[in-house]
Short mmCIF file of C-alpha atoms and ligand atoms in Angstrom, two decimals:
data_model
loop_
_atom_site.label_atom_id
_atom_site.label_comp_id
_atom_site.label_asym_id
_atom_site.label_seq_id
_atom_site.Cartn_x
_atom_site.Cartn_y
_atom_site.Cartn_z
CA ASP A 1 18.10 -10.11 8.15
CA GLY A 2 14.95 -8.06 8.35
CA THR A 3 12.08 -8.72 10.74
CA VAL A 4 8.78 -7.18 11.70
CA GLU A 5 7.22 -7.32 15.14
CA VAL A 6 3.86 -5.73 15.83
CA ARG A 7 2.53 -6.00 19.40
CA ASP A 8 -1.00 -5.08 20.54
CA LEU A 9 -1.22 -2.34 17.96
CA VAL A 10 -4.15 0.05 18.25
CA VAL A 11 -4.72 2.76 15.64
CA ARG A 12 -7.61 5.21 15.88
CA TYR A 13 -8.78 7.71 13.31
CA GLY A 14 -10.53 10.15 15.57
CA PRO A 15 -13.25 8.19 17.35
CA ALA A 16 -13.03 5.23 14.95
CA THR A 17 -10.80 2.30 15.87
CA ALA A 18 -9.14 1.00 12.69
CA LEU A 19 -6.88 -1.53 14.42
CA ASP A 20 -7.66 -3.17 17.74
CA GLN A 21 -4.85 -5.06 19.51
CA VAL A 22 -3.21 -6.38 16.37
CA SER A 23 -0.10 -8.53 16.86
CA LEU A 24 1.90 -10.10 14.05
CA THR A 25 5.45 -11.07 13.24
CA VAL A 26 7.50 -11.67 10.14
CA GLY A 27 10.69 -13.56 10.96
CA PRO A 28 13.97 -13.41 9.07
CA ALA A 29 13.54 -14.76 5.55
CA GLU A 30 9.88 -15.48 6.16
CA MET A 31 7.10 -14.91 3.67
CA VAL A 32 3.89 -14.11 5.55
CA ALA A 33 0.45 -13.15 4.30
CA LEU A 34 -1.90 -10.57 5.78
CA ILE A 35 -5.34 -11.33 4.39
CA GLY A 36 -8.48 -9.29 4.78
CA PRO A 37 -11.40 -7.76 2.92
CA ASN A 38 -11.67 -4.11 1.96
CA GLY A 39 -11.72 -1.86 5.01
CA ALA A 40 -10.24 -4.50 7.35
CA GLY A 41 -7.26 -2.29 8.22
CA LYS A 42 -4.52 -3.69 5.98
CA SER A 43 -3.34 -0.30 4.71
CA THR A 44 -3.35 1.01 8.24
CA VAL A 45 -0.96 -1.79 9.25
CA VAL A 46 1.38 -0.95 6.35
CA ASN A 47 1.25 2.79 7.03
CA THR A 48 2.16 2.15 10.64
CA LEU A 49 5.07 -0.09 9.60
CA SER A 50 6.40 2.57 7.25
CA GLY A 51 6.07 5.26 9.91
CA VAL A 52 3.42 7.29 8.08
CA LEU A 53 0.98 6.65 10.96
CA LYS A 54 1.75 6.61 14.67
CA PRO A 55 0.27 3.87 16.88
CA SER A 56 -2.41 5.05 19.31
CA ALA A 57 -1.18 2.19 21.53
CA GLY A 58 1.09 -0.83 21.21
CA THR A 59 4.43 -1.13 19.44
CA VAL A 60 5.76 -1.63 15.95
CA ALA A 61 9.36 -2.69 15.36
CA VAL A 62 10.91 -3.13 11.94
CA ARG A 63 14.47 -4.40 11.92
CA GLY A 64 16.31 -3.47 8.75
CA ARG A 65 15.18 -1.32 5.87
CA LEU A 66 11.55 -1.55 4.82
CA ALA A 67 10.32 -0.99 1.31
CA HIS A 68 6.71 -0.90 0.22
CA VAL A 69 5.17 -1.88 -3.10
CA PRO A 70 1.98 0.19 -3.15
CA GLU A 71 -1.35 -1.02 -4.44
CA GLY A 72 -2.24 -0.44 -8.06
CA ARG A 73 1.01 -0.95 -10.01
CA GLN A 74 2.15 2.58 -9.40
CA VAL A 75 4.66 3.61 -12.02
CA PHE A 76 5.49 6.92 -13.63
CA GLY A 77 3.98 6.18 -17.01
CA ASP A 78 5.81 8.87 -18.92
CA LEU A 79 9.24 7.83 -17.61
CA THR A 80 11.34 4.93 -18.84
CA VAL A 81 11.62 1.74 -16.81
CA GLU A 82 15.21 2.68 -15.98
CA ASP A 83 14.20 6.12 -14.67
CA ASN A 84 11.41 4.55 -12.63
CA LEU A 85 13.98 2.26 -11.00
CA ARG A 86 16.41 5.12 -10.30
CA LEU A 87 13.67 7.02 -8.47
CA GLY A 88 13.40 4.05 -6.11
CA GLY A 89 17.04 4.36 -5.07
CA ARG A 90 17.20 8.13 -4.85
CA ARG A 91 16.50 8.47 -1.18
CA TYR A 92 19.53 6.29 -0.39
CA LYS A 93 21.64 7.64 -3.26
CA LEU A 94 21.64 4.19 -4.87
CA ARG A 95 21.80 4.72 -8.63
CA ASP A 96 23.04 1.38 -9.92
CA THR A 97 20.13 -0.55 -11.43
CA GLY A 98 22.35 -3.58 -12.12
CA PRO A 99 21.41 -5.50 -8.98
CA VAL A 100 17.71 -5.14 -9.76
CA HIS A 101 18.30 -6.20 -13.38
CA ALA A 102 20.02 -9.29 -12.00
CA ILE A 103 16.96 -10.13 -9.92
CA LEU A 104 14.37 -9.19 -12.57
CA PRO A 105 16.13 -9.66 -15.94
CA ARG A 106 13.02 -8.65 -17.86
CA LEU A 107 13.49 -5.11 -16.53
CA ALA A 108 16.87 -4.95 -18.26
CA GLU A 109 15.20 -5.81 -21.57
CA LEU A 110 12.50 -3.20 -20.99
CA ARG A 111 14.77 -0.47 -19.63
CA HIS A 112 14.28 2.04 -22.45
CA ARG A 113 10.50 1.58 -22.66
CA ARG A 114 8.17 4.13 -21.17
CA ALA A 115 6.47 2.44 -18.25
CA GLY A 116 3.01 3.54 -19.40
CA THR A 117 3.31 1.38 -22.51
CA LEU A 118 3.92 -1.85 -20.59
CA SER A 119 1.43 -4.58 -19.76
CA GLY A 120 -0.09 -4.72 -16.30
CA GLY A 121 2.24 -7.48 -15.19
CA GLU A 122 5.27 -5.65 -16.49
CA GLN A 123 4.20 -2.49 -14.68
CA GLN A 124 3.84 -4.43 -11.45
CA MET A 125 7.35 -5.80 -12.02
CA VAL A 126 8.62 -2.21 -12.38
CA ALA A 127 6.88 -1.30 -9.11
CA VAL A 128 8.56 -4.26 -7.37
CA GLY A 129 11.91 -3.37 -8.96
CA ARG A 130 11.61 0.21 -7.78
CA ALA A 131 11.02 -0.97 -4.21
CA LEU A 132 14.02 -3.31 -4.46
CA MET A 133 16.30 -0.42 -5.51
CA SER A 134 16.58 0.64 -1.86
CA ARG A 135 18.01 -2.85 -1.05
CA PRO A 136 15.37 -3.58 1.56
CA ASP A 137 15.53 -6.19 4.29
CA VAL A 138 11.74 -6.25 4.54
CA LEU A 139 9.32 -5.87 1.65
CA ALA A 140 5.63 -5.09 2.21
CA VAL A 141 3.67 -5.80 -0.95
CA ASP A 142 0.17 -4.40 -1.27
CA GLU A 143 -2.29 -6.36 -3.45
CA LEU A 144 0.32 -7.80 -5.77
CA SER A 145 -2.28 -9.87 -7.60
CA LEU A 146 -4.95 -7.22 -8.20
CA GLY A 147 -6.05 -7.33 -11.82
CA LEU A 148 -3.26 -9.64 -12.92
CA ALA A 149 -3.49 -13.06 -14.53
CA PRO A 150 -2.53 -15.93 -12.17
CA LEU A 151 0.47 -16.88 -14.30
CA VAL A 152 1.81 -13.32 -14.18
CA VAL A 153 1.41 -13.28 -10.39
CA ALA A 154 3.14 -16.66 -10.10
CA ASP A 155 6.11 -15.31 -12.04
CA LEU A 156 6.42 -12.24 -9.79
CA VAL A 157 6.16 -14.38 -6.70
CA ARG A 158 8.84 -16.74 -7.99
CA HIS A 159 11.25 -13.78 -8.02
CA LEU A 160 10.22 -12.71 -4.53
CA ARG A 161 10.67 -16.22 -3.20
CA GLU A 162 14.11 -16.40 -4.78
CA LEU A 163 15.12 -13.21 -2.96
CA ASN A 164 13.55 -14.51 0.19
CA GLU A 165 15.60 -17.72 -0.05
CA THR A 166 18.92 -16.35 -1.32
CA ARG A 167 19.14 -13.04 0.56
CA GLY A 168 16.88 -13.52 3.54
CA LEU A 169 14.41 -10.87 2.41
CA ALA A 170 11.39 -10.89 4.74
CA VAL A 171 8.13 -10.46 2.82
CA LEU A 172 4.71 -9.37 4.06
CA LEU A 173 2.17 -10.03 1.33
CA ILE A 174 -1.00 -8.04 1.87
CA GLU A 175 -3.88 -9.52 -0.07
CA GLN A 176 -7.64 -9.52 -0.46
CA ASN A 177 -7.27 -12.70 -2.47
CA ALA A 178 -7.10 -15.24 0.36
CA ARG A 179 -6.70 -18.30 -1.84
CA LEU A 180 -3.69 -16.85 -3.59
CA ALA A 181 -2.07 -15.59 -0.40
CA LEU A 182 -2.45 -18.96 1.31
CA ASP A 183 -0.93 -20.68 -1.72
CA LEU A 184 2.09 -18.39 -1.71
CA CYS A 185 2.91 -18.00 1.97
CA SER A 186 3.64 -20.60 4.60
CA ARG A 187 2.00 -18.57 7.35
CA ALA A 188 -0.88 -16.12 7.34
CA TYR A 189 -2.94 -13.72 9.45
CA VAL A 190 -6.57 -12.93 8.73
CA LEU A 191 -7.67 -9.38 9.54
CA GLU A 192 -11.34 -8.48 9.83
CA ALA A 193 -12.71 -5.12 11.01
CA GLY A 194 -9.40 -4.24 12.65
CA ARG A 195 -8.84 -7.51 14.51
CA ILE A 196 -6.78 -10.61 13.78
CA VAL A 197 -9.45 -13.31 13.66
CA ALA A 198 -7.26 -16.21 12.56
CA GLU A 199 -3.58 -16.99 12.22
CA GLY A 200 -1.38 -19.97 11.59
CA PRO A 201 0.19 -22.15 8.93
CA SER A 202 -1.49 -21.61 5.58
CA GLU A 203 -2.53 -25.22 5.18
CA GLU A 204 -4.48 -25.07 8.45
CA LEU A 205 -6.20 -21.81 7.52
CA ALA A 206 -7.01 -23.13 4.05
CA ALA A 207 -8.57 -26.26 5.56
CA ASP A 208 -10.83 -24.07 7.71
CA ASP A 209 -12.70 -22.36 4.88
P1 LIG B 1 -7.89 -1.91 4.08
O1 LIG B 1 -6.52 -1.48 3.67
O2 LIG B 1 -7.93 -3.29 4.65
O3 LIG B 1 -8.93 -1.72 3.00
P2 LIG B 1 -7.81 0.47 5.74
O4 LIG B 1 -6.63 0.32 6.63
O5 LIG B 1 -7.67 1.36 4.55
O6 LIG B 1 -8.35 -0.98 5.31
O7 LIG B 1 -9.04 1.03 6.59
C1 LIG B 1 -9.43 0.48 7.84
C2 LIG B 1 -10.58 1.29 8.41
O8 LIG B 1 -10.14 2.60 8.75
C3 LIG B 1 -11.75 1.48 7.45
O9 LIG B 1 -12.93 1.46 8.18
C4 LIG B 1 -11.48 2.85 6.88
O10 LIG B 1 -12.68 3.45 6.46
C5 LIG B 1 -10.86 3.58 8.03
N1 LIG B 1 -9.90 4.63 7.62
C6 LIG B 1 -8.81 4.46 6.86
N2 LIG B 1 -8.14 5.60 6.69
C7 LIG B 1 -8.84 6.55 7.38
C8 LIG B 1 -8.66 7.95 7.62
N3 LIG B 1 -7.61 8.61 7.13
N4 LIG B 1 -9.58 8.57 8.37
C9 LIG B 1 -10.63 7.92 8.89
N5 LIG B 1 -10.86 6.61 8.72
C10 LIG B 1 -9.97 5.92 7.97
P1 LIG B 2 -1.44 -7.95 -20.93
O1 LIG B 2 -2.25 -8.90 -21.77
O2 LIG B 2 -0.52 -8.64 -19.96
O3 LIG B 2 -2.21 -6.83 -20.33
P2 LIG B 2 -0.80 -6.19 -23.10
O4 LIG B 2 -1.76 -6.77 -24.05
O5 LIG B 2 -1.08 -4.90 -22.44
O6 LIG B 2 -0.42 -7.27 -21.98
O7 LIG B 2 0.62 -6.05 -23.78
C1 LIG B 2 1.23 -7.11 -24.45
C2 LIG B 2 2.62 -6.68 -24.88
O8 LIG B 2 2.55 -5.48 -25.69
C3 LIG B 2 3.50 -6.32 -23.70
O9 LIG B 2 4.81 -6.79 -23.93
C4 LIG B 2 3.47 -4.82 -23.65
O10 LIG B 2 4.71 -4.33 -23.15
C5 LIG B 2 3.30 -4.44 -25.10
N1 LIG B 2 2.53 -3.17 -25.21
C6 LIG B 2 1.31 -2.92 -24.70
N2 LIG B 2 0.90 -1.68 -24.98
C7 LIG B 2 1.91 -1.09 -25.69
C8 LIG B 2 2.10 0.20 -26.27
N3 LIG B 2 1.19 1.18 -26.17
N4 LIG B 2 3.25 0.44 -26.91
C9 LIG B 2 4.19 -0.51 -26.98
N5 LIG B 2 4.07 -1.76 -26.47
C10 LIG B 2 2.96 -2.04 -25.82
#
């Protein structure tokens, strides 16, 4: 089972402190939200988890394989859905798209379509499918809901929750949309200007605002 443990993380960009003593955990098979407005430091957290950025201080530990669904439904529009998926497994030489089709059956139906011709929700599903091709233990999902209809988001989340329940996938959902994130996750952290300003069970955080 995958887990994430961030302890007293500090990240500086030159003289600017982007993250100041941030601590958060995602336990095995947990689905946790990281909520914050633009500029709060959410991407910096993800980039530190994925190893793109080094902590200035503090520690970051990811147990298991981490995959990241980037913001903005990033697909290769001129490639088919199937080729988009295969790119996701390349780094680990995983070519079989069958397991991802089993999780997201719609992607099997769409496999010959060029990704650029799909709806926004379908493109986001391709982006999630591509991340799942590496068979991750931890999935960090950046702004899943951005620009998507609530029903489309609910459908995507249903699939994530299924994976979370059946295979112990740990999920960190990074969202500007606090309402949605609190609805979807049992536990949440609120990040503002590089600091965690609130954390706890979603129902408690929702009652606060
Ligand atoms: P979020 O993802 O929540 O919008 P970011 O992690 O992108 O926030 O940014 C956090 C802060 O760090 C912001 O003030 C942003 O301007 C700053 N920042 C992000 N990336 C860089 C960088 N490469 N160089 C300098 N400052 C940066
Ligand atoms: P949404 O309302 O979710 O944005 P769209 O209106 O973009 O969805 O698309 C509705 C349906 O039409 C989807 O199944 C999508 O795959 C299909 N579609 C959209 N654009 C094209 C296109 N250029 N060529 C083929 N099919 C398309």
